[in-house]
GROMACS .gro file of C-alpha atoms in nm:
model
  475
    1UNK     CA    1  -0.004  -0.012   0.009
    2UNK     CA    2   0.141   0.334  -0.103
    3UNK     CA    3   0.188   0.605   0.163
    4UNK     CA    4   0.267   0.962   0.077
    5UNK     CA    5   0.615   1.013   0.122
    6UNK     CA    6   0.744   1.303   0.329
    7UNK     CA    7   1.115   1.302   0.323
    8UNK     CA    8   1.303   1.395   0.640
    9UNK     CA    9   1.622   1.565   0.652
   10UNK     CA   10   1.901   1.321   0.655
   11UNK     CA   11   2.080   1.240   0.971
   12UNK     CA   12   2.413   1.357   0.973
   13UNK     CA   13   2.715   1.120   1.024
   14UNK     CA   14   2.768   1.324   1.414
   15UNK     CA   15   2.439   1.244   1.492
   16UNK     CA   16   2.424   0.890   1.404
   17UNK     CA   17   2.758   0.837   1.562
   18UNK     CA   18   2.566   0.999   1.885
   19UNK     CA   19   2.307   0.754   1.888
   20UNK     CA   20   2.526   0.439   1.789
   21UNK     CA   21   2.731   0.549   2.119
   22UNK     CA   22   2.433   0.496   2.363
   23UNK     CA   23   2.337   0.149   2.244
   24UNK     CA   24   2.657   0.017   2.123
   25UNK     CA   25   2.778  -0.026   1.763
   26UNK     CA   26   2.656  -0.380   1.765
   27UNK     CA   27   2.297  -0.275   1.852
   28UNK     CA   28   2.265   0.021   1.594
   29UNK     CA   29   2.221  -0.096   1.229
   30UNK     CA   30   2.256   0.133   0.922
   31UNK     CA   31   2.307  -0.114   0.643
   32UNK     CA   32   2.036  -0.191   0.414
   33UNK     CA   33   2.057  -0.548   0.453
   34UNK     CA   34   2.060  -0.497   0.833
   35UNK     CA   35   1.774  -0.241   0.836
   36UNK     CA   36   1.538  -0.449   0.579
   37UNK     CA   37   1.375  -0.657   0.853
   38UNK     CA   38   1.254  -0.354   1.040
   39UNK     CA   39   1.115  -0.160   0.709
   40UNK     CA   40   0.881  -0.429   0.579
   41UNK     CA   41   0.566  -0.621   0.740
   42UNK     CA   42   0.471  -0.957   0.694
   43UNK     CA   43   0.198  -0.873   0.490
   44UNK     CA   44   0.365  -0.681   0.198
   45UNK     CA   45   0.114  -0.407   0.253
   46UNK     CA   46   0.364  -0.142   0.386
   47UNK     CA   47   0.745  -0.072   0.308
   48UNK     CA   48   0.930   0.221   0.474
   49UNK     CA   49   1.293   0.318   0.503
   50UNK     CA   50   1.497   0.421   0.764
   51UNK     CA   51   1.846   0.551   0.817
   52UNK     CA   52   1.900   0.383   1.129
   53UNK     CA   53   1.775   0.100   1.346
   54UNK     CA   54   1.856   0.130   1.734
   55UNK     CA   55   1.820  -0.188   1.967
   56UNK     CA   56   1.820  -0.049   2.318
   57UNK     CA   57   1.889  -0.304   2.603
   58UNK     CA   58   1.773  -0.072   2.898
   59UNK     CA   59   1.501   0.171   2.990
   60UNK     CA   60   1.825   0.404   3.050
   61UNK     CA   61   1.893   0.374   2.698
   62UNK     CA   62   1.567   0.436   2.568
   63UNK     CA   63   1.542   0.764   2.772
   64UNK     CA   64   1.889   0.845   2.643
   65UNK     CA   65   1.762   0.818   2.272
   66UNK     CA   66   1.448   1.023   2.350
   67UNK     CA   67   1.622   1.294   2.500
   68UNK     CA   68   1.872   1.313   2.191
   69UNK     CA   69   1.603   1.286   1.960
   70UNK     CA   70   1.432   1.552   2.134
   71UNK     CA   71   1.713   1.771   2.148
   72UNK     CA   72   1.765   1.756   1.731
   73UNK     CA   73   1.383   1.670   1.670
   74UNK     CA   74   1.444   1.346   1.506
   75UNK     CA   75   1.153   1.109   1.442
   76UNK     CA   76   1.128   0.783   1.630
   77UNK     CA   77   0.922   0.480   1.542
   78UNK     CA   78   0.910   0.229   1.850
   79UNK     CA   79   0.882  -0.111   1.705
   80UNK     CA   80   0.838  -0.472   1.894
   81UNK     CA   81   0.808  -0.790   1.697
   82UNK     CA   82   0.691  -0.618   1.385
   83UNK     CA   83   0.330  -0.824   1.338
   84UNK     CA   84   0.152  -0.492   1.325
   85UNK     CA   85  -0.134  -0.516   1.047
   86UNK     CA   86  -0.235  -0.150   1.025
   87UNK     CA   87   0.135  -0.003   0.928
   88UNK     CA   88   0.198   0.151   1.286
   89UNK     CA   89   0.535   0.010   1.335
   90UNK     CA   90   0.661   0.091   1.016
   91UNK     CA   91   0.885   0.387   0.944
   92UNK     CA   92   0.711   0.527   0.642
   93UNK     CA   93   0.919   0.863   0.605
   94UNK     CA   94   1.293   0.758   0.707
   95UNK     CA   95   1.241   0.796   1.079
   96UNK     CA   96   1.476   0.628   1.328
   97UNK     CA   97   1.356   0.286   1.452
   98UNK     CA   98   1.374   0.216   1.792
   99UNK     CA   99   1.328  -0.147   1.826
  100UNK     CA  100   1.256  -0.300   2.203
  101UNK     CA  101   1.349  -0.642   2.140
  102UNK     CA  102   1.645  -0.664   2.384
  103UNK     CA  103   1.421  -0.537   2.624
  104UNK     CA  104   1.340  -0.907   2.687
  105UNK     CA  105   1.360  -0.964   3.088
  106UNK     CA  106   1.102  -1.106   3.302
  107UNK     CA  107   1.160  -0.886   3.629
  108UNK     CA  108   0.947  -1.040   3.851
  109UNK     CA  109   0.662  -1.323   3.909
  110UNK     CA  110   0.448  -1.267   4.224
  111UNK     CA  111   0.246  -1.531   4.271
  112UNK     CA  112   0.065  -1.375   4.593
  113UNK     CA  113  -0.042  -1.085   4.398
  114UNK     CA  114  -0.091  -1.293   4.085
  115UNK     CA  115   0.115  -1.037   3.895
  116UNK     CA  116   0.406  -1.065   3.647
  117UNK     CA  117   0.643  -0.752   3.583
  118UNK     CA  118   0.840  -0.801   3.217
  119UNK     CA  119   0.992  -0.597   3.001
  120UNK     CA  120   0.827  -0.468   2.669
  121UNK     CA  121   1.025  -0.688   2.429
  122UNK     CA  122   0.915  -1.015   2.570
  123UNK     CA  123   0.787  -1.228   2.330
  124UNK     CA  124   0.392  -1.308   2.397
  125UNK     CA  125   0.456  -1.663   2.422
  126UNK     CA  126   0.756  -1.648   2.671
  127UNK     CA  127   0.526  -1.439   2.916
  128UNK     CA  128   0.262  -1.727   2.875
  129UNK     CA  129   0.531  -2.032   2.974
  130UNK     CA  130   0.659  -1.796   3.250
  131UNK     CA  131   0.331  -1.780   3.402
  132UNK     CA  132   0.252  -2.148   3.320
  133UNK     CA  133   0.614  -2.214   3.521
  134UNK     CA  134   0.467  -2.063   3.823
  135UNK     CA  135   0.144  -2.232   3.789
  136UNK     CA  136  -0.058  -1.941   3.677
  137UNK     CA  137  -0.235  -1.825   3.355
  138UNK     CA  138  -0.153  -1.509   3.135
  139UNK     CA  139  -0.450  -1.552   2.904
  140UNK     CA  140  -0.360  -1.309   2.613
  141UNK     CA  141  -0.324  -1.529   2.328
  142UNK     CA  142  -0.294  -1.435   1.929
  143UNK     CA  143  -0.190  -1.621   1.638
  144UNK     CA  144   0.097  -1.410   1.628
  145UNK     CA  145   0.204  -1.490   1.973
  146UNK     CA  146   0.568  -1.634   1.868
  147UNK     CA  147   0.668  -1.325   1.776
  148UNK     CA  148   0.484  -1.026   1.894
  149UNK     CA  149   0.578  -0.887   2.217
  150UNK     CA  150   0.426  -0.757   2.537
  151UNK     CA  151   0.512  -0.355   2.444
  152UNK     CA  152   0.336  -0.401   2.112
  153UNK     CA  153   0.026  -0.600   2.244
  154UNK     CA  154  -0.041  -0.322   2.485
  155UNK     CA  155   0.059  -0.019   2.238
  156UNK     CA  156  -0.209  -0.185   2.030
  157UNK     CA  157  -0.443  -0.312   2.284
  158UNK     CA  158  -0.463  -0.651   2.125
  159UNK     CA  159  -0.739  -0.880   2.159
  160UNK     CA  160  -0.686  -1.222   2.066
  161UNK     CA  161  -0.918  -1.539   2.146
  162UNK     CA  162  -0.961  -1.510   2.506
  163UNK     CA  163  -1.114  -1.176   2.522
  164UNK     CA  164  -1.433  -1.314   2.569
  165UNK     CA  165  -1.351  -1.420   2.929
  166UNK     CA  166  -1.046  -1.190   3.035
  167UNK     CA  167  -1.098  -0.886   2.813
  168UNK     CA  168  -0.835  -0.732   2.617
  169UNK     CA  169  -0.486  -0.629   2.648
  170UNK     CA  170  -0.604  -0.322   2.846
  171UNK     CA  171  -0.772  -0.496   3.138
  172UNK     CA  172  -0.460  -0.745   3.160
  173UNK     CA  173  -0.239  -0.436   3.274
  174UNK     CA  174  -0.186  -0.320   3.610
  175UNK     CA  175   0.085  -0.080   3.566
  176UNK     CA  176   0.328   0.067   3.291
  177UNK     CA  177   0.691   0.207   3.283
  178UNK     CA  178   0.685   0.471   2.982
  179UNK     CA  179   0.968   0.667   2.844
  180UNK     CA  180   0.820   1.005   2.703
  181UNK     CA  181   0.933   1.189   2.396
  182UNK     CA  182   1.135   1.393   2.590
  183UNK     CA  183   1.303   1.134   2.782
  184UNK     CA  184   1.149   1.144   3.085
  185UNK     CA  185   1.056   0.799   3.232
  186UNK     CA  186   0.716   0.736   3.390
  187UNK     CA  187   0.738   0.492   3.648
  188UNK     CA  188   0.389   0.341   3.705
  189UNK     CA  189   0.483  -0.032   3.750
  190UNK     CA  190   0.205  -0.066   4.034
  191UNK     CA  191   0.076  -0.413   4.141
  192UNK     CA  192  -0.236  -0.241   4.283
  193UNK     CA  193  -0.612  -0.335   4.194
  194UNK     CA  194  -0.721  -0.029   4.387
  195UNK     CA  195  -0.529   0.319   4.321
  196UNK     CA  196  -0.759   0.641   4.306
  197UNK     CA  197  -0.482   0.878   4.268
  198UNK     CA  198  -0.553   1.068   4.000
  199UNK     CA  199  -0.606   1.041   3.638
  200UNK     CA  200  -0.552   0.698   3.496
  201UNK     CA  201  -0.215   0.775   3.306
  202UNK     CA  202  -0.177   0.375   3.214
  203UNK     CA  203  -0.456   0.378   2.972
  204UNK     CA  204  -0.347   0.702   2.790
  205UNK     CA  205  -0.058   0.487   2.660
  206UNK     CA  206  -0.211   0.123   2.602
  207UNK     CA  207  -0.375   0.141   2.243
  208UNK     CA  208  -0.167   0.487   2.185
  209UNK     CA  209   0.055   0.283   1.929
  210UNK     CA  210   0.367   0.470   2.026
  211UNK     CA  211   0.237   0.790   1.959
  212UNK     CA  212   0.272   0.932   2.325
  213UNK     CA  213   0.591   0.736   2.462
  214UNK     CA  214   0.761   0.375   2.430
  215UNK     CA  215   0.611   0.129   2.656
  216UNK     CA  216   0.947  -0.033   2.814
  217UNK     CA  217   0.769  -0.254   3.084
  218UNK     CA  218   0.469  -0.366   3.235
  219UNK     CA  219   0.291  -0.516   3.555
  220UNK     CA  220   0.054  -0.786   3.429
  221UNK     CA  221  -0.223  -0.965   3.591
  222UNK     CA  222  -0.202  -1.335   3.635
  223UNK     CA  223  -0.498  -1.593   3.676
  224UNK     CA  224  -0.505  -1.926   3.827
  225UNK     CA  225  -0.416  -2.207   3.587
  226UNK     CA  226  -0.712  -2.388   3.464
  227UNK     CA  227  -0.724  -2.765   3.570
  228UNK     CA  228  -0.949  -2.869   3.269
  229UNK     CA  229  -0.957  -2.731   2.922
  230UNK     CA  230  -1.207  -2.897   2.680
  231UNK     CA  231  -1.222  -2.796   2.314
  232UNK     CA  232  -1.501  -2.846   2.028
  233UNK     CA  233  -1.541  -2.792   1.660
  234UNK     CA  234  -1.883  -2.745   1.579
  235UNK     CA  235  -2.078  -2.743   1.238
  236UNK     CA  236  -2.400  -2.539   1.171
  237UNK     CA  237  -2.617  -2.393   0.939
  238UNK     CA  238  -2.610  -1.983   1.019
  239UNK     CA  239  -2.439  -1.690   1.244
  240UNK     CA  240  -2.786  -1.708   1.398
  241UNK     CA  241  -2.752  -2.044   1.503
  242UNK     CA  242  -2.395  -1.952   1.628
  243UNK     CA  243  -2.556  -1.698   1.828
  244UNK     CA  244  -2.781  -1.961   1.974
  245UNK     CA  245  -2.528  -2.172   2.063
  246UNK     CA  246  -2.312  -1.877   2.228
  247UNK     CA  247  -2.623  -1.793   2.447
  248UNK     CA  248  -2.657  -2.156   2.571
  249UNK     CA  249  -2.272  -2.180   2.645
  250UNK     CA  250  -2.281  -1.887   2.848
  251UNK     CA  251  -2.618  -1.996   3.067
  252UNK     CA  252  -2.429  -2.337   3.089
  253UNK     CA  253  -2.081  -2.275   3.135
  254UNK     CA  254  -2.108  -1.944   3.310
  255UNK     CA  255  -1.722  -1.792   3.338
  256UNK     CA  256  -1.572  -2.092   3.209
  257UNK     CA  257  -1.629  -2.027   2.825
  258UNK     CA  258  -1.297  -1.868   2.721
  259UNK     CA  259  -1.350  -1.883   2.342
  260UNK     CA  260  -1.599  -1.881   2.098
  261UNK     CA  261  -1.492  -1.841   1.721
  262UNK     CA  262  -1.694  -1.814   1.443
  263UNK     CA  263  -1.570  -1.937   1.105
  264UNK     CA  264  -1.710  -1.946   0.762
  265UNK     CA  265  -1.722  -2.225   0.552
  266UNK     CA  266  -1.483  -2.074   0.279
  267UNK     CA  267  -1.220  -1.962   0.539
  268UNK     CA  268  -1.199  -2.316   0.658
  269UNK     CA  269  -1.179  -2.453   0.297
  270UNK     CA  270  -0.877  -2.203   0.271
  271UNK     CA  271  -0.699  -2.326   0.593
  272UNK     CA  272  -0.756  -2.706   0.469
  273UNK     CA  273  -0.641  -2.625   0.130
  274UNK     CA  274  -0.363  -2.444   0.168
  275UNK     CA  275  -0.231  -2.552   0.536
  276UNK     CA  276   0.014  -2.824   0.613
  277UNK     CA  277  -0.128  -3.124   0.805
  278UNK     CA  278  -0.478  -2.931   0.837
  279UNK     CA  279  -0.804  -3.106   0.778
  280UNK     CA  280  -1.175  -3.049   0.862
  281UNK     CA  281  -1.223  -3.223   1.201
  282UNK     CA  282  -1.604  -3.287   1.090
  283UNK     CA  283  -1.706  -3.541   0.826
  284UNK     CA  284  -1.962  -3.335   0.632
  285UNK     CA  285  -1.936  -2.984   0.511
  286UNK     CA  286  -2.136  -2.687   0.684
  287UNK     CA  287  -2.185  -2.337   0.612
  288UNK     CA  288  -2.054  -2.244   0.929
  289UNK     CA  289  -1.844  -2.337   1.207
  290UNK     CA  290  -1.774  -2.274   1.584
  291UNK     CA  291  -1.442  -2.337   1.741
  292UNK     CA  292  -1.516  -2.316   2.123
  293UNK     CA  293  -1.323  -2.364   2.451
  294UNK     CA  294  -1.406  -2.406   2.818
  295UNK     CA  295  -1.150  -2.392   3.069
  296UNK     CA  296  -1.239  -2.463   3.428
  297UNK     CA  297  -1.053  -2.477   3.784
  298UNK     CA  298  -1.235  -2.804   3.828
  299UNK     CA  299  -1.254  -3.144   3.653
  300UNK     CA  300  -1.624  -3.078   3.529
  301UNK     CA  301  -1.543  -2.896   3.195
  302UNK     CA  302  -1.576  -3.217   2.974
  303UNK     CA  303  -1.935  -3.298   3.111
  304UNK     CA  304  -2.024  -2.902   3.076
  305UNK     CA  305  -1.935  -2.912   2.711
  306UNK     CA  306  -2.118  -3.256   2.632
  307UNK     CA  307  -2.443  -3.092   2.809
  308UNK     CA  308  -2.412  -2.756   2.608
  309UNK     CA  309  -2.371  -2.932   2.246
  310UNK     CA  310  -2.644  -3.212   2.366
  311UNK     CA  311  -2.854  -2.909   2.428
  312UNK     CA  312  -2.807  -2.740   2.110
  313UNK     CA  313  -2.821  -3.036   1.891
  314UNK     CA  314  -3.202  -3.118   2.053
  315UNK     CA  315  -3.298  -2.752   1.949
  316UNK     CA  316  -3.174  -2.809   1.586
  317UNK     CA  317  -2.915  -2.514   1.641
  318UNK     CA  318  -2.572  -2.766   1.623
  319UNK     CA  319  -2.560  -3.021   1.313
  320UNK     CA  320  -2.223  -3.194   1.432
  321UNK     CA  321  -1.960  -3.171   1.663
  322UNK     CA  322  -1.617  -3.288   1.756
  323UNK     CA  323  -1.480  -3.258   2.099
  324UNK     CA  324  -1.087  -3.268   2.108
  325UNK     CA  325  -1.007  -3.605   2.275
  326UNK     CA  326  -0.612  -3.481   2.344
  327UNK     CA  327  -0.419  -3.224   2.353
  328UNK     CA  328  -0.262  -3.302   1.973
  329UNK     CA  329  -0.623  -3.294   1.883
  330UNK     CA  330  -0.727  -2.974   2.039
  331UNK     CA  331  -0.371  -2.827   1.905
  332UNK     CA  332  -0.522  -2.946   1.544
  333UNK     CA  333  -0.858  -2.748   1.620
  334UNK     CA  334  -0.652  -2.418   1.657
  335UNK     CA  335  -0.415  -2.472   1.384
  336UNK     CA  336  -0.688  -2.438   1.170
  337UNK     CA  337  -0.812  -2.142   1.309
  338UNK     CA  338  -0.478  -1.969   1.329
  339UNK     CA  339  -0.388  -2.042   0.963
  340UNK     CA  340  -0.665  -1.849   0.838
  341UNK     CA  341  -0.525  -1.552   0.770
  342UNK     CA  342  -0.193  -1.716   0.591
  343UNK     CA  343  -0.414  -1.956   0.401
  344UNK     CA  344  -0.575  -1.656   0.218
  345UNK     CA  345  -0.271  -1.535   0.048
  346UNK     CA  346  -0.249  -1.819  -0.201
  347UNK     CA  347  -0.578  -1.693  -0.324
  348UNK     CA  348  -0.466  -1.367  -0.451
  349UNK     CA  349  -0.537  -1.015  -0.306
  350UNK     CA  350  -0.733  -0.977   0.021
  351UNK     CA  351  -0.902  -0.664   0.147
  352UNK     CA  352  -0.880  -0.693   0.530
  353UNK     CA  353  -1.142  -0.521   0.806
  354UNK     CA  354  -1.104  -0.577   1.158
  355UNK     CA  355  -1.466  -0.469   1.291
  356UNK     CA  356  -1.685  -0.466   1.580
  357UNK     CA  357  -2.077  -0.463   1.628
  358UNK     CA  358  -2.261  -0.554   1.908
  359UNK     CA  359  -2.283  -0.936   1.941
  360UNK     CA  360  -2.641  -0.959   1.861
  361UNK     CA  361  -2.596  -0.761   1.533
  362UNK     CA  362  -2.322  -1.000   1.390
  363UNK     CA  363  -2.568  -1.223   1.194
  364UNK     CA  364  -2.727  -0.899   1.033
  365UNK     CA  365  -2.383  -0.732   0.976
  366UNK     CA  366  -2.268  -1.036   0.766
  367UNK     CA  367  -2.557  -1.080   0.584
  368UNK     CA  368  -2.579  -0.689   0.447
  369UNK     CA  369  -2.167  -0.710   0.431
  370UNK     CA  370  -2.178  -0.984   0.200
  371UNK     CA  371  -2.442  -0.865  -0.033
  372UNK     CA  372  -2.284  -0.508  -0.038
  373UNK     CA  373  -1.947  -0.638  -0.124
  374UNK     CA  374  -2.037  -0.865  -0.398
  375UNK     CA  375  -2.256  -0.592  -0.536
  376UNK     CA  376  -1.952  -0.349  -0.551
  377UNK     CA  377  -1.740  -0.646  -0.708
  378UNK     CA  378  -1.915  -0.901  -0.874
  379UNK     CA  379  -1.718  -1.220  -0.770
  380UNK     CA  380  -1.561  -1.104  -0.482
  381UNK     CA  381  -1.516  -1.364  -0.179
  382UNK     CA  382  -1.594  -1.253   0.148
  383UNK     CA  383  -1.410  -1.449   0.381
  384UNK     CA  384  -1.552  -1.359   0.744
  385UNK     CA  385  -1.406  -1.525   1.075
  386UNK     CA  386  -1.340  -1.398   1.434
  387UNK     CA  387  -1.410  -1.332   1.784
  388UNK     CA  388  -1.823  -1.390   1.813
  389UNK     CA  389  -1.826  -1.389   2.182
  390UNK     CA  390  -1.729  -1.023   2.154
  391UNK     CA  391  -1.853  -0.912   1.831
  392UNK     CA  392  -1.539  -0.882   1.660
  393UNK     CA  393  -1.504  -1.021   1.292
  394UNK     CA  394  -1.212  -1.028   1.079
  395UNK     CA  395  -1.415  -0.948   0.756
  396UNK     CA  396  -1.201  -1.011   0.477
  397UNK     CA  397  -1.243  -1.007   0.117
  398UNK     CA  398  -1.053  -1.236  -0.119
  399UNK     CA  399  -1.011  -1.130  -0.506
  400UNK     CA  400  -1.255  -1.283  -0.779
  401UNK     CA  401  -1.102  -1.605  -0.912
  402UNK     CA  402  -0.892  -1.499  -1.185
  403UNK     CA  403  -0.879  -1.120  -1.123
  404UNK     CA  404  -0.555  -0.915  -1.125
  405UNK     CA  405  -0.444  -0.886  -0.784
  406UNK     CA  406  -0.328  -0.524  -0.826
  407UNK     CA  407  -0.672  -0.420  -0.981
  408UNK     CA  408  -0.858  -0.521  -0.707
  409UNK     CA  409  -0.615  -0.380  -0.440
  410UNK     CA  410  -0.667  -0.073  -0.586
  411UNK     CA  411  -1.022  -0.081  -0.460
  412UNK     CA  412  -0.918  -0.113  -0.103
  413UNK     CA  413  -1.089   0.215   0.030
  414UNK     CA  414  -1.400   0.177  -0.168
  415UNK     CA  415  -1.451  -0.174  -0.029
  416UNK     CA  416  -1.385  -0.042   0.318
  417UNK     CA  417  -1.633   0.230   0.251
  418UNK     CA  418  -1.915   0.014   0.178
  419UNK     CA  419  -1.818  -0.217   0.502
  420UNK     CA  420  -1.754   0.074   0.726
  421UNK     CA  421  -2.094   0.231   0.674
  422UNK     CA  422  -2.303  -0.078   0.793
  423UNK     CA  423  -2.064  -0.109   1.076
  424UNK     CA  424  -2.116   0.255   1.193
  425UNK     CA  425  -2.507   0.195   1.114
  426UNK     CA  426  -2.499  -0.071   1.353
  427UNK     CA  427  -2.320   0.079   1.622
  428UNK     CA  428  -1.990  -0.057   1.565
  429UNK     CA  429  -1.611   0.014   1.543
  430UNK     CA  430  -1.394   0.000   1.241
  431UNK     CA  431  -1.107  -0.102   1.483
  432UNK     CA  432  -1.174  -0.384   1.702
  433UNK     CA  433  -0.807  -0.527   1.780
  434UNK     CA  434  -0.526  -0.423   1.539
  435UNK     CA  435  -0.550  -0.050   1.605
  436UNK     CA  436  -0.542   0.244   1.368
  437UNK     CA  437  -0.165   0.287   1.218
  438UNK     CA  438  -0.182   0.450   0.891
  439UNK     CA  439  -0.425   0.198   0.737
  440UNK     CA  440  -0.723   0.357   0.911
  441UNK     CA  441  -0.568   0.694   1.010
  442UNK     CA  442  -0.794   0.921   0.746
  443UNK     CA  443  -1.094   0.728   0.831
  444UNK     CA  444  -1.075   0.781   1.202
  445UNK     CA  445  -1.138   1.131   1.194
  446UNK     CA  446  -1.447   1.091   0.991
  447UNK     CA  447  -1.589   0.839   1.220
  448UNK     CA  448  -1.488   0.917   1.557
  449UNK     CA  449  -1.639   1.193   1.789
  450UNK     CA  450  -1.492   1.534   1.710
  451UNK     CA  451  -1.464   1.623   2.071
  452UNK     CA  452  -1.282   1.285   2.132
  453UNK     CA  453  -1.064   1.382   1.811
  454UNK     CA  454  -0.981   1.704   1.955
  455UNK     CA  455  -0.896   1.555   2.322
  456UNK     CA  456  -0.643   1.290   2.163
  457UNK     CA  457  -0.490   1.598   1.940
  458UNK     CA  458  -0.465   1.780   2.257
  459UNK     CA  459  -0.300   1.504   2.443
  460UNK     CA  460  -0.045   1.437   2.168
  461UNK     CA  461   0.048   1.794   2.164
  462UNK     CA  462   0.091   1.780   2.535
  463UNK     CA  463   0.302   1.463   2.542
  464UNK     CA  464   0.500   1.526   2.225
  465UNK     CA  465   0.500   1.879   2.136
  466UNK     CA  466   0.755   1.829   1.857
  467UNK     CA  467   0.575   1.530   1.711
  468UNK     CA  468   0.851   1.330   1.707
  469UNK     CA  469   0.682   0.994   1.824
  470UNK     CA  470   0.562   0.777   1.563
  471UNK     CA  471   0.458   1.073   1.360
  472UNK     CA  472   0.156   1.034   1.121
  473UNK     CA  473   0.017   0.734   1.294
  474UNK     CA  474  -0.330   0.740   1.458
  475UNK     CA  475  -0.392   1.142   1.379
   0.00000   0.00000   0.00000
């Protein structure tokens, strides 16, 4: 995707040397081959450029970088695992990249307070493993958890498959350590669940995509490790039936329903067709599928899940279901789900939407959006899937069979406009969990409350008066 270029003044050799001295020559990259992994992202939508990539190893080094950048008005782009999907982590105009990957220490696991304090470069999967080693659960779970980082998760307010039960990233953080644009360090690594001492500054930085400061550490909530986890792959006729199954599940499972994923038949077909060692867990084909999971502190999850499915079958809601018999089968169910984004690539161009609507409106949204998109581009193939339990649908649209990918992708914003109109009319959001970045920056000012936009700009101006923190993103 092309981003208008506004060239920045070149960094002088003297200034590059000053930045290099902060982190050490080993952790400063200027050669094109070394910089390349930091200026492009996995989907290939955004390609940037940078004269310098810095990999600080401490909060003090991040602070020194920001102080020097402020002194010389040098624009910075913070970057974690570089797994973002909206171009927020890409240096589009030649900014200096500040990679947090070396900030990878788990500072403390406190089982008494059920918290874990870790640096922002800790990979999500590592945080999950460290919690497990302490017989605790850190429930944030994403398809990119093997490479995304805690700082990136918080900066984008990541959602994931467990948001139904545990909430999004914002709800899993008790405190933050943040380096501001001028180099000051906000020390807010609190373990407290109750703290009424003024404004909640933590939440300014969560979801801000690095535009207000660089998150360097966080105190995260931990939860009891479930004793029983049961997973089912379900075939049904419609999103309305999936909504009925969700209602039964929430009533019978109470707080133990931790995931409820709605998958279209075409999304499942793409995963089976293009994935490695992936197969449909059910014998027959179904129009829609649900991947659901119960996690219980007791050994009753299997009985509860069987009861839910039996009741749904009696009511004609569920046509078929398979319950994972072991851990490998559970992993196979989730692999089918996790590969859905990658499996769309061999089908050509895909126009993405990360939207949310009220849960009850999901079936109506899907029906309207499908009709509108196919009317706009005959032969277009909607590939919806996502987190029905919280109303978040990844409404992706694959190109018509045989179409030219480049021609199809030129209609990205046309398709967005059609889909977003339906979303907003239904009281939804154009960005549920991926953030704004540059991909949705221009749309944001059109759909967000005008007073809210004014307040966001005022906050940005106060915390980053020179506009050096991830410029051109979000606002």
